[in-house]
Amino acid sequence: MRIFKEEQRFKQLWLIILMVISLLVPIGLIIAVYIKDPSSFSAIELVLLIGFLVLVSTLIFMFKLTTRIDEKGIHYKFFPFHWKFKTLEWHDINEAYVRRYDALSEYGGWGFKGGPLWKKSKGRAINVSGDIGIQLELKNGKKLLIGTQKKAETESVLATYKNKIENNV
């Protein structure tokens, strides 16, 4: 019995820079308005508004993709969208393999992506960064790609459970 576990968060440098810039611009504008006319809002309102902007901007860094592969199947949770693990049992999976993908062109970016508004034939994707994922093709015809940063380890564990997929166990 082999078990694979992985946790991923949004921590890319380009994302952090983008978030800082997108936070500094509105804060700068708010402070400029306050300096120009201090009666436009109180100091408490100023602090609360800036605090709210900082809080909202940092929420993305709370997102966490957790993946687990074991003898029962593939389990995933993308907090805060999923509070409990979603489980795809081996008997529900037609194919499971690791592949390279293009997050932008195939799914419209990173996060919880896909569905009816994007290339429906690709299915859904849950990813945080990178271009390697576990491609799942389910018996019901649906597709799901779960991003991973551990290609070799994932391939090894999937090979261990390959017979469960092939034998519909």
PDB file of N, CA, C and O in Angstrom, residues 74-76 82 86 88 95-97 99 107 112-113 121-127 133-138 140-147:
ATOM      1  N   ILE A  74      -8.276   8.506  -5.508  1.00  0.00           N
ATOM      2  CA  ILE A  74      -7.615   9.819  -5.517  1.00  0.00           C
ATOM      3  C   ILE A  74      -8.510  10.803  -4.783  1.00  0.00           C
ATOM      4  O   ILE A  74      -9.693  10.947  -5.107  1.00  0.00           O
ATOM      5  N   HIS A  75      -7.941  11.457  -3.797  1.00  0.00           N
ATOM      6  CA  HIS A  75      -8.670  12.402  -2.959  1.00  0.00           C
ATOM      7  C   HIS A  75      -8.069  13.792  -3.191  1.00  0.00           C
ATOM      8  O   HIS A  75      -6.855  13.925  -3.271  1.00  0.00           O
ATOM      9  N   TYR A  76      -8.925  14.798  -3.275  1.00  0.00           N
ATOM     10  CA  TYR A  76      -8.430  16.159  -3.450  1.00  0.00           C
ATOM     11  C   TYR A  76      -9.320  17.129  -2.705  1.00  0.00           C
ATOM     12  O   TYR A  76     -10.508  16.880  -2.475  1.00  0.00           O
ATOM     13  N   HIS A  82     -13.525  23.568  -1.221  1.00  0.00           N
ATOM     14  CA  HIS A  82     -13.856  22.260  -0.650  1.00  0.00           C
ATOM     15  C   HIS A  82     -13.415  22.246   0.805  1.00  0.00           C
ATOM     16  O   HIS A  82     -12.241  22.453   1.090  1.00  0.00           O
ATOM     17  N   LYS A  86     -12.758  15.465  -1.634  1.00  0.00           N
ATOM     18  CA  LYS A  86     -13.565  14.826  -2.672  1.00  0.00           C
ATOM     19  C   LYS A  86     -12.800  13.566  -3.042  1.00  0.00           C
ATOM     20  O   LYS A  86     -11.582  13.617  -3.235  1.00  0.00           O
ATOM     21  N   LEU A  88     -12.375  10.260  -5.615  1.00  0.00           N
ATOM     22  CA  LEU A  88     -12.667   9.530  -6.846  1.00  0.00           C
ATOM     23  C   LEU A  88     -12.110   8.131  -6.634  1.00  0.00           C
ATOM     24  O   LEU A  88     -10.893   7.941  -6.575  1.00  0.00           O
ATOM     25  N   GLU A  95      -9.069   6.247 -16.701  1.00  0.00           N
ATOM     26  CA  GLU A  95      -7.637   6.434 -16.933  1.00  0.00           C
ATOM     27  C   GLU A  95      -7.101   7.472 -15.964  1.00  0.00           C
ATOM     28  O   GLU A  95      -7.780   8.446 -15.646  1.00  0.00           O
ATOM     29  N   ALA A  96      -5.863   7.276 -15.534  1.00  0.00           N
ATOM     30  CA  ALA A  96      -5.179   8.241 -14.671  1.00  0.00           C
ATOM     31  C   ALA A  96      -3.714   8.253 -15.077  1.00  0.00           C
ATOM     32  O   ALA A  96      -3.052   7.227 -15.046  1.00  0.00           O
ATOM     33  N   TYR A  97      -3.236   9.420 -15.481  1.00  0.00           N
ATOM     34  CA  TYR A  97      -1.846   9.530 -15.912  1.00  0.00           C
ATOM     35  C   TYR A  97      -1.360  10.956 -15.688  1.00  0.00           C
ATOM     36  O   TYR A  97      -2.158  11.885 -15.524  1.00  0.00           O
ATOM     37  N   ARG A  99       0.553  14.284 -17.016  1.00  0.00           N
ATOM     38  CA  ARG A  99       0.836  14.923 -18.297  1.00  0.00           C
ATOM     39  C   ARG A  99       1.189  16.391 -18.108  1.00  0.00           C
ATOM     40  O   ARG A  99       0.901  16.994 -17.082  1.00  0.00           O
ATOM     41  N   TYR A 107      -7.163  25.783 -19.842  1.00  0.00           N
ATOM     42  CA  TYR A 107      -8.153  25.931 -18.776  1.00  0.00           C
ATOM     43  C   TYR A 107      -8.438  27.384 -18.376  1.00  0.00           C
ATOM     44  O   TYR A 107      -9.282  27.617 -17.530  1.00  0.00           O
ATOM     45  N   PHE A 112      -9.466  26.966  -9.670  1.00  0.00           N
ATOM     46  CA  PHE A 112     -10.533  26.001  -9.912  1.00  0.00           C
ATOM     47  C   PHE A 112     -11.126  26.387 -11.260  1.00  0.00           C
ATOM     48  O   PHE A 112     -11.894  27.337 -11.355  1.00  0.00           O
ATOM     49  N   LYS A 113     -10.724  25.705 -12.327  1.00  0.00           N
ATOM     50  CA  LYS A 113     -11.001  26.154 -13.694  1.00  0.00           C
ATOM     51  C   LYS A 113     -11.742  25.131 -14.527  1.00  0.00           C
ATOM     52  O   LYS A 113     -11.773  23.962 -14.205  1.00  0.00           O
ATOM     53  N   SER A 121     -14.416  20.192 -23.628  1.00  0.00           N
ATOM     54  CA  SER A 121     -13.804  18.890 -23.918  1.00  0.00           C
ATOM     55  C   SER A 121     -12.600  18.602 -23.022  1.00  0.00           C
ATOM     56  O   SER A 121     -12.229  17.449 -22.823  1.00  0.00           O
ATOM     57  N   LYS A 122     -11.994  19.647 -22.472  1.00  0.00           N
ATOM     58  CA  LYS A 122     -10.840  19.470 -21.582  1.00  0.00           C
ATOM     59  C   LYS A 122     -11.263  19.104 -20.161  1.00  0.00           C
ATOM     60  O   LYS A 122     -10.463  18.635 -19.381  1.00  0.00           O
ATOM     61  N   GLY A 123     -12.513  19.379 -19.815  1.00  0.00           N
ATOM     62  CA  GLY A 123     -12.986  19.112 -18.461  1.00  0.00           C
ATOM     63  C   GLY A 123     -12.589  20.220 -17.507  1.00  0.00           C
ATOM     64  O   GLY A 123     -12.408  21.364 -17.900  1.00  0.00           O
ATOM     65  N   ARG A 124     -12.433  19.871 -16.265  1.00  0.00           N
ATOM     66  CA  ARG A 124     -12.080  20.838 -15.223  1.00  0.00           C
ATOM     67  C   ARG A 124     -10.625  20.661 -14.807  1.00  0.00           C
ATOM     68  O   ARG A 124     -10.046  19.599 -14.996  1.00  0.00           O
ATOM     69  N   ALA A 125     -10.092  21.714 -14.196  1.00  0.00           N
ATOM     70  CA  ALA A 125      -8.731  21.652 -13.664  1.00  0.00           C
ATOM     71  C   ALA A 125      -8.720  22.315 -12.290  1.00  0.00           C
ATOM     72  O   ALA A 125      -9.407  23.309 -12.068  1.00  0.00           O
ATOM     73  N   ILE A 126      -7.957  21.724 -11.414  1.00  0.00           N
ATOM     74  CA  ILE A 126      -7.696  22.321 -10.104  1.00  0.00           C
ATOM     75  C   ILE A 126      -6.179  22.365  -9.995  1.00  0.00           C
ATOM     76  O   ILE A 126      -5.528  21.324  -9.933  1.00  0.00           O
ATOM     77  N   ASN A 127      -5.634  23.575 -10.045  1.00  0.00           N
ATOM     78  CA  ASN A 127      -4.180  23.707 -10.053  1.00  0.00           C
ATOM     79  C   ASN A 127      -3.757  24.989  -9.367  1.00  0.00           C
ATOM     80  O   ASN A 127      -4.532  25.933  -9.256  1.00  0.00           O
ATOM     81  N   GLY A 133       0.283  17.814 -14.380  1.00  0.00           N
ATOM     82  CA  GLY A 133      -0.935  17.461 -13.663  1.00  0.00           C
ATOM     83  C   GLY A 133      -1.295  16.000 -13.799  1.00  0.00           C
ATOM     84  O   GLY A 133      -0.817  15.301 -14.691  1.00  0.00           O
ATOM     85  N   ILE A 134      -2.149  15.551 -12.903  1.00  0.00           N
ATOM     86  CA  ILE A 134      -2.705  14.203 -12.942  1.00  0.00           C
ATOM     87  C   ILE A 134      -3.989  14.295 -13.754  1.00  0.00           C
ATOM     88  O   ILE A 134      -4.965  14.911 -13.314  1.00  0.00           O
ATOM     89  N   GLN A 135      -3.984  13.725 -14.938  1.00  0.00           N
ATOM     90  CA  GLN A 135      -5.171  13.748 -15.793  1.00  0.00           C
ATOM     91  C   GLN A 135      -6.038  12.542 -15.448  1.00  0.00           C
ATOM     92  O   GLN A 135      -5.581  11.407 -15.501  1.00  0.00           O
ATOM     93  N   LEU A 136      -7.281  12.809 -15.090  1.00  0.00           N
ATOM     94  CA  LEU A 136      -8.225  11.748 -14.766  1.00  0.00           C
ATOM     95  C   LEU A 136      -9.351  11.752 -15.788  1.00  0.00           C
ATOM     96  O   LEU A 136      -9.950  12.794 -16.063  1.00  0.00           O
ATOM     97  N   GLU A 137      -9.598  10.609 -16.362  1.00  0.00           N
ATOM     98  CA  GLU A 137     -10.727  10.419 -17.263  1.00  0.00           C
ATOM     99  C   GLU A 137     -11.650   9.432 -16.571  1.00  0.00           C
ATOM    100  O   GLU A 137     -11.275   8.288 -16.321  1.00  0.00           O
ATOM    101  N   LEU A 138     -12.841   9.916 -16.224  1.00  0.00           N
ATOM    102  CA  LEU A 138     -13.757   9.128 -15.420  1.00  0.00           C
ATOM    103  C   LEU A 138     -14.690   8.279 -16.277  1.00  0.00           C
ATOM    104  O   LEU A 138     -14.901   8.570 -17.458  1.00  0.00           O
ATOM    105  N   ASN A 140     -17.827   8.186 -16.171  1.00  0.00           N
ATOM    106  CA  ASN A 140     -19.009   8.950 -16.572  1.00  0.00           C
ATOM    107  C   ASN A 140     -18.716   9.938 -17.708  1.00  0.00           C
ATOM    108  O   ASN A 140     -19.571  10.738 -18.076  1.00  0.00           O
ATOM    109  N   GLY A 141     -17.489   9.900 -18.268  1.00  0.00           N
ATOM    110  CA  GLY A 141     -17.122  10.760 -19.385  1.00  0.00           C
ATOM    111  C   GLY A 141     -16.499  12.090 -18.987  1.00  0.00           C
ATOM    112  O   GLY A 141     -15.985  12.807 -19.837  1.00  0.00           O
ATOM    113  N   LYS A 142     -16.541  12.433 -17.716  1.00  0.00           N
ATOM    114  CA  LYS A 142     -15.963  13.697 -17.263  1.00  0.00           C
ATOM    115  C   LYS A 142     -14.451  13.579 -17.156  1.00  0.00           C
ATOM    116  O   LYS A 142     -13.908  12.487 -17.022  1.00  0.00           O
ATOM    117  N   LYS A 143     -13.794  14.753 -17.200  1.00  0.00           N
ATOM    118  CA  LYS A 143     -12.339  14.817 -17.076  1.00  0.00           C
ATOM    119  C   LYS A 143     -11.983  15.801 -15.968  1.00  0.00           C
ATOM    120  O   LYS A 143     -12.641  16.825 -15.799  1.00  0.00           O
ATOM    121  N   LEU A 144     -10.927  15.474 -15.244  1.00  0.00           N
ATOM    122  CA  LEU A 144     -10.426  16.349 -14.199  1.00  0.00           C
ATOM    123  C   LEU A 144      -8.920  16.296 -14.218  1.00  0.00           C
ATOM    124  O   LEU A 144      -8.333  15.209 -14.289  1.00  0.00           O
ATOM    125  N   LEU A 145      -8.292  17.468 -14.164  1.00  0.00           N
ATOM    126  CA  LEU A 145      -6.836  17.545 -14.068  1.00  0.00           C
ATOM    127  C   LEU A 145      -6.510  18.159 -12.713  1.00  0.00           C
ATOM    128  O   LEU A 145      -7.041  19.212 -12.366  1.00  0.00           O
ATOM    129  N   ILE A 146      -5.656  17.484 -11.953  1.00  0.00           N
ATOM    130  CA  ILE A 146      -5.214  17.983 -10.650  1.00  0.00           C
ATOM    131  C   ILE A 146      -3.728  18.289 -10.759  1.00  0.00           C
ATOM    132  O   ILE A 146      -2.931  17.401 -11.046  1.00  0.00           O
ATOM    133  N   GLY A 147      -3.362  19.533 -10.545  1.00  0.00           N
ATOM    134  CA  GLY A 147      -1.969  19.940 -10.655  1.00  0.00           C
ATOM    135  C   GLY A 147      -1.085  19.255  -9.624  1.00  0.00           C
ATOM    136  O   GLY A 147      -1.530  18.942  -8.520  1.00  0.00           O
TER     137      GLY A 147
END
